[in-house]
C-alpha positions in Angstrom: 113.1 49.1 31.5 114.4 46.0 33.2 112.3 43.3 34.8 112.9 44.5 38.4 111.8 48.0 37.5 108.7 46.7 35.8 107.9 44.5 38.8 108.2 47.5 41.1 106.1 49.6 38.8 103.3 47.0 38.8 103.5 46.5 42.6 103.1 50.3 43.0 100.1 50.4 40.7 98.5 47.5 42.7 99.1 49.4 45.9 97.4 52.5 44.5 94.4 50.6 43.2 91.4 50.4 45.5 90.1 46.9 46.0 86.4 46.6 45.1 84.2 44.8 42.6 84.9 47.3 39.8 88.7 46.8 40.0 88.8 43.0 40.4 89.5 42.5 36.7 92.2 45.2 36.6 94.0 43.7 39.7 93.7 40.2 38.2 95.4 41.4 35.0 98.2 43.1 37.1 98.7 39.9 39.1 99.1 37.9 36.0 101.7 40.4 34.6 103.6 40.2 37.9 103.6 36.4 37.9 104.9 36.3 34.4 107.7 38.7 35.2 108.8 36.9 38.3 108.9 33.6 36.3 111.2 35.3 33.8 113.4 36.6 36.5 114.0 33.1 37.9 114.5 31.5 34.5 118.3 31.6 34.3 118.7 29.5 37.4 116.4 26.8 36.0 118.4 26.5 32.8 121.7 25.6 34.4 124.5 28.0 35.1 124.8 29.6 38.5 124.2 26.7 40.8 127.1 27.7 42.7 129.6 25.9 44.9 128.0 23.7 47.5 124.5 23.7 46.0 124.7 20.7 43.7 123.5 18.3 46.5 122.1 15.0 45.3 119.0 13.6 46.8 119.7 11.0 49.5 117.6 8.9 51.8 113.8 8.7 52.0 112.9 12.4 52.2 114.5 15.8 51.9 114.0 18.6 54.5 115.3 22.2 53.9 116.2 24.5 56.7 115.3 28.1 55.7 115.7 31.2 57.8 117.3 34.6 58.2 121.0 34.6 59.2 121.9 33.8 62.8 118.7 32.1 63.9 120.3 28.8 64.8 120.0 26.7 61.6 123.5 25.4 61.7 123.2 24.5 65.4 119.9 22.7 64.8 121.5 20.7 62.0 124.4 19.7 64.3 121.9 18.7 67.1 119.7 16.6 64.8 122.3 14.9 62.6 125.7 15.3 64.2 126.9 17.1 61.0 129.1 20.1 61.7 128.1 23.2 59.9 130.4 26.1 60.6 128.5 28.3 63.0 129.3 31.5 64.8 127.4 34.4 66.5 127.5 36.6 63.4 125.5 36.8 60.2 126.2 34.9 56.9 128.3 32.1 58.5 126.9 29.4 56.3 128.1 30.0 52.7 127.3 26.6 51.1 124.6 24.0 51.3 125.5 21.6 54.2 123.8 18.2 54.0 123.2 16.0 57.0 121.1 12.8 57.6 118.6 12.2 60.4 118.1 8.5 61.3 114.6 8.3 62.8 112.2 5.4 63.0 114.2 3.3 60.6 114.1 6.0 57.9 116.9 8.3 56.5 115.9 11.9 56.2 118.2 14.3 54.4 118.5 17.7 56.1 119.9 20.6 54.2 121.2 23.7 56.0 120.9 26.5 53.4 122.6 29.9 53.7 120.6 32.5 55.6 118.0 33.8 53.2 117.7 37.5 52.9 115.0 39.9 51.7 115.2 40.2 47.9 116.1 36.5 47.4 113.5 36.3 44.7 115.4 39.0 42.8 118.6 37.0 43.0 120.3 38.9 45.8 122.9 37.0 47.7 122.4 33.3 47.0 118.6 33.7 47.0 118.0 31.9 43.8 120.1 28.9 44.8 118.3 28.7 48.2 114.9 28.8 46.4 115.9 26.0 44.0 116.8 23.7 46.8 113.7 24.7 48.7 111.5 23.7 45.8 113.1 20.2 45.8 112.3 19.6 49.5 109.5 17.4 50.8 109.2 19.7 53.9 110.5 23.1 54.9 111.7 23.8 58.4 111.5 27.6 58.8 113.8 28.5 61.7 112.8 31.7 63.4 114.3 33.7 66.3 111.7 33.5 69.2 113.1 36.8 70.7 112.1 38.8 67.6 108.7 39.8 66.4 106.7 37.8 63.8 107.6 40.2 60.9 110.6 37.8 60.2 108.1 35.1 59.4 105.9 37.3 57.3 108.9 38.5 55.2 110.1 34.9 54.6 106.7 33.8 53.6 106.4 36.7 51.2 109.8 35.9 49.6 108.8 32.2 49.2 105.3 33.1 47.9 106.9 35.4 45.3 108.9 32.5 43.8 106.1 30.0 43.7 106.6 28.1 46.9 103.2 27.7 48.7 103.4 26.7 52.4 100.9 24.5 54.1 98.5 24.8 51.1 97.1 22.3 48.6 96.8 23.0 44.9 93.7 24.9 43.8 90.8 22.7 42.7 90.7 24.2 39.2 90.6 22.3 35.9 92.4 24.0 33.1 93.0 22.6 29.6 94.3 24.7 26.7 92.8 23.9 23.3 93.6 24.9 19.7 90.2 26.2 18.8 86.7 26.7 20.3 87.3 29.8 22.4 87.2 30.1 26.2 84.7 27.8 28.0 84.4 28.9 31.7 82.3 27.2 34.3 82.1 27.2 38.1 80.4 24.4 40.0 80.3 26.4 43.3 79.3 30.1 44.0 82.3 32.4 43.5 82.7 35.4 45.8 86.3 36.4 44.9 86.4 35.7 41.1 84.2 36.4 38.1 84.2 35.5 34.4 85.6 38.9 33.4 88.6 38.5 35.6 89.2 35.0 34.3 89.1 36.3 30.7 91.5 39.2 31.5 94.0 36.8 33.2 93.8 34.3 30.3 94.3 37.1 27.7 97.3 38.3 29.6 98.8 34.9 29.0 97.7 35.0 25.4 95.3 32.1 26.0 92.2 32.4 23.8 91.1 28.8 23.6 90.7 26.7 26.7 88.4 25.0 29.2 88.3 26.3 32.8 86.2 24.6 35.5 86.5 26.0 39.0 85.4 23.6 41.7 86.0 25.7 44.8 85.7 29.4 45.8 89.0 30.6 44.2 90.9 33.8 43.6 92.7 35.3 40.6 96.0 34.2 42.3 94.8 30.6 42.4 93.9 30.7 38.7 97.4 32.2 37.9 99.0 29.4 39.9 97.3 26.8 37.8 98.2 28.5 34.5 101.8 28.9 35.5 101.9 25.2 36.5 105.3 25.5 38.3 104.2 26.1 41.8 105.5 23.9 44.6 103.0 23.1 47.4 105.1 22.0 50.4 104.4 21.5 54.1 106.2 23.9 56.5 107.0 23.5 60.1 107.8 26.8 61.9 110.6 26.3 64.4 111.0 29.1 67.0 114.5 28.8 68.5 116.0 30.5 71.6 113.0 30.0 73.8 115.4 29.8 76.8 115.4 33.6 76.5 111.6 33.9 76.9 109.1 33.7 79.8 106.8 30.7 80.1 103.8 32.8 79.0 105.6 33.8 75.8 106.7 30.3 75.1 103.1 29.0 75.6 101.8 31.7 73.2 104.2 30.7 70.5 103.6 27.0 70.9 99.9 27.4 70.4 100.4 28.6 66.8 99.5 26.2 64.0 102.4 24.1 62.4 104.7 25.4 65.1 107.4 23.9 67.4 109.3 25.8 70.0 112.9 24.7 70.8 116.2 25.8 72.3 119.1 24.4 70.3 121.5 25.9 72.9 119.8 24.0 75.8 118.6 21.0 73.8 115.0 21.7 74.7 112.1 20.1 72.9 114.1 18.6 70.0 112.4 15.2 70.5 109.0 16.9 69.9 110.4 18.6 66.8 111.5 15.2 65.4 108.0 13.7 66.0 106.3 16.7 64.3 108.7 16.4 61.4 108.0 12.7 61.1 104.2 13.2 61.2 104.3 16.0 58.5 106.5 13.9 56.1 103.9 11.1 56.3 106.5 8.4 55.5 105.3 4.8 55.3 107.4 2.0 56.6 106.7 -1.4 55.1 108.2 -4.6 56.5 108.7 -7.7 54.4 107.9 -11.3 55.2 108.9 -14.6 53.6 106.5 -17.5 53.6 106.5 -19.4 56.8 108.8 -16.9 58.6 108.5 -14.0 60.9 108.6 -10.4 59.4 111.9 -8.7 59.1 111.7 -5.7 61.3 115.4 -4.7 61.0 115.3 -2.5 57.9 111.9 -1.3 56.5 111.1 -0.2 52.9 110.3 3.5 53.3 107.7 5.0 50.9 106.9 8.6 50.3 103.1 9.0 49.5 103.6 12.8 49.0 105.6 11.9 45.8 103.1 9.3 44.8 105.1 6.4 46.2 102.7 4.5 48.4 101.5 1.3 46.7 102.5 -2.3 46.7 104.0 -1.8 43.3 106.3 1.0 44.6 107.4 -1.2 47.5 108.2 -4.2 45.3 110.2 -2.0 42.8 112.3 -0.7 45.8 113.2 -4.3 46.6 114.0 -5.2 43.0 112.4 -4.0 39.7 112.5 -7.5 38.1 110.2 -8.9 40.9 107.2 -7.3 39.1 107.6 -9.7 36.2 107.1 -12.8 38.4 104.5 -11.3 40.8 101.3 -13.1 41.3 99.8 -11.1 44.1 100.8 -9.6 47.5 99.6 -10.5 51.0 99.4 -7.6 53.5 99.0 -7.4 57.3 98.3 -4.0 58.8 96.1 -0.9 59.0 95.6 -0.6 55.2 93.7 -3.9 55.0 90.0 -4.7 55.8 91.1 -8.0 57.3 94.4 -9.6 58.2 95.9 -11.0 56.1 94.5 -9.7 52.9 95.4 -10.6 49.3 96.1 -7.4 47.4 97.1 -6.2 43.9 99.9 -3.9 42.9 97.7 -0.7 43.3 96.9 -1.4 47.0 97.9 1.6 49.1 100.0 0.7 52.1 99.9 2.2 55.5 102.7 2.8 58.0 104.1 -0.4 59.6 102.3 -2.7 57.2 103.8 -6.2 56.6 104.1 -7.3 52.9 104.6 -10.8 51.6 105.2 -11.3 47.9 103.7 -14.4 46.1 105.4 -15.2 42.8 104.1 -17.1 39.8 104.9 -20.8 39.5 107.0 -21.9 36.6 
């Protein structure tokens, strides 16, 4: 039996199983089996081979944003409007066949925007170019999920299910679970909060499914078996997602208002150029980029070209900023002086670990001799 057949068989068994306290352990074990099979299914794409023409796009700029959506929802048009890059577009499905990169210049930062081929159901199983789309999606700092405002929300649910199946978690943070495999000592399980959706038996069954018999597990929040599996797998990508509903020029004001009130949502019309400025601002806020301006002693700050840091990737300190200027500067650094919102007083003398805030000004003081 192939992997796809085994996945379908497990999904069918899960659908037949009633959800109650007595079946929690059994369902947890089935979920672990499903996660392992899905990881095996995607392994070939992560070991090279099959990247495909147009998908080997190097990272450029200060952040990477991926446009994901079903065919003919307006991704190519949106790319053209935001970046001026021409992606072949037409009023029929599967126009975009390769990954088209463009760059948004906004607030002094360069944001790489990738128009991916229209994802289809079954992408997690490798249909179409699903695996390639998923690989690029996992490398993004933000996902723009482009949806057709004239259609029902099942399109969004289907896309979320596809991304969930391949380990992309939208608008979620990693579970607060400590997990450490050991060589001996058995399984030590502890929970520091009351658990309503997980018990020790389910934890043991999940661990045994992964052939883990010696480890420490500490659960620090009310978690599920899915959360534990995510931590064990260790390859999940937690990424922010902005839902972009296009074609609002075809809706009534009441319908547009209803869509706009949904969380993490922006409504636009690429055809009419409506609300694209709001989309840019929401995109900027979600990326949480930090612009740092430099200043020489006795001179005004240079506001022409900021250093742009990405705290989501762990780049947000004085050390990161200095290394972006020149790595050798760290050898001669004595301390930094910072003006801005990250300081308790202005100016403030800081060390290399100081976390900078947007639009801070940094002066580097070097050692003498």
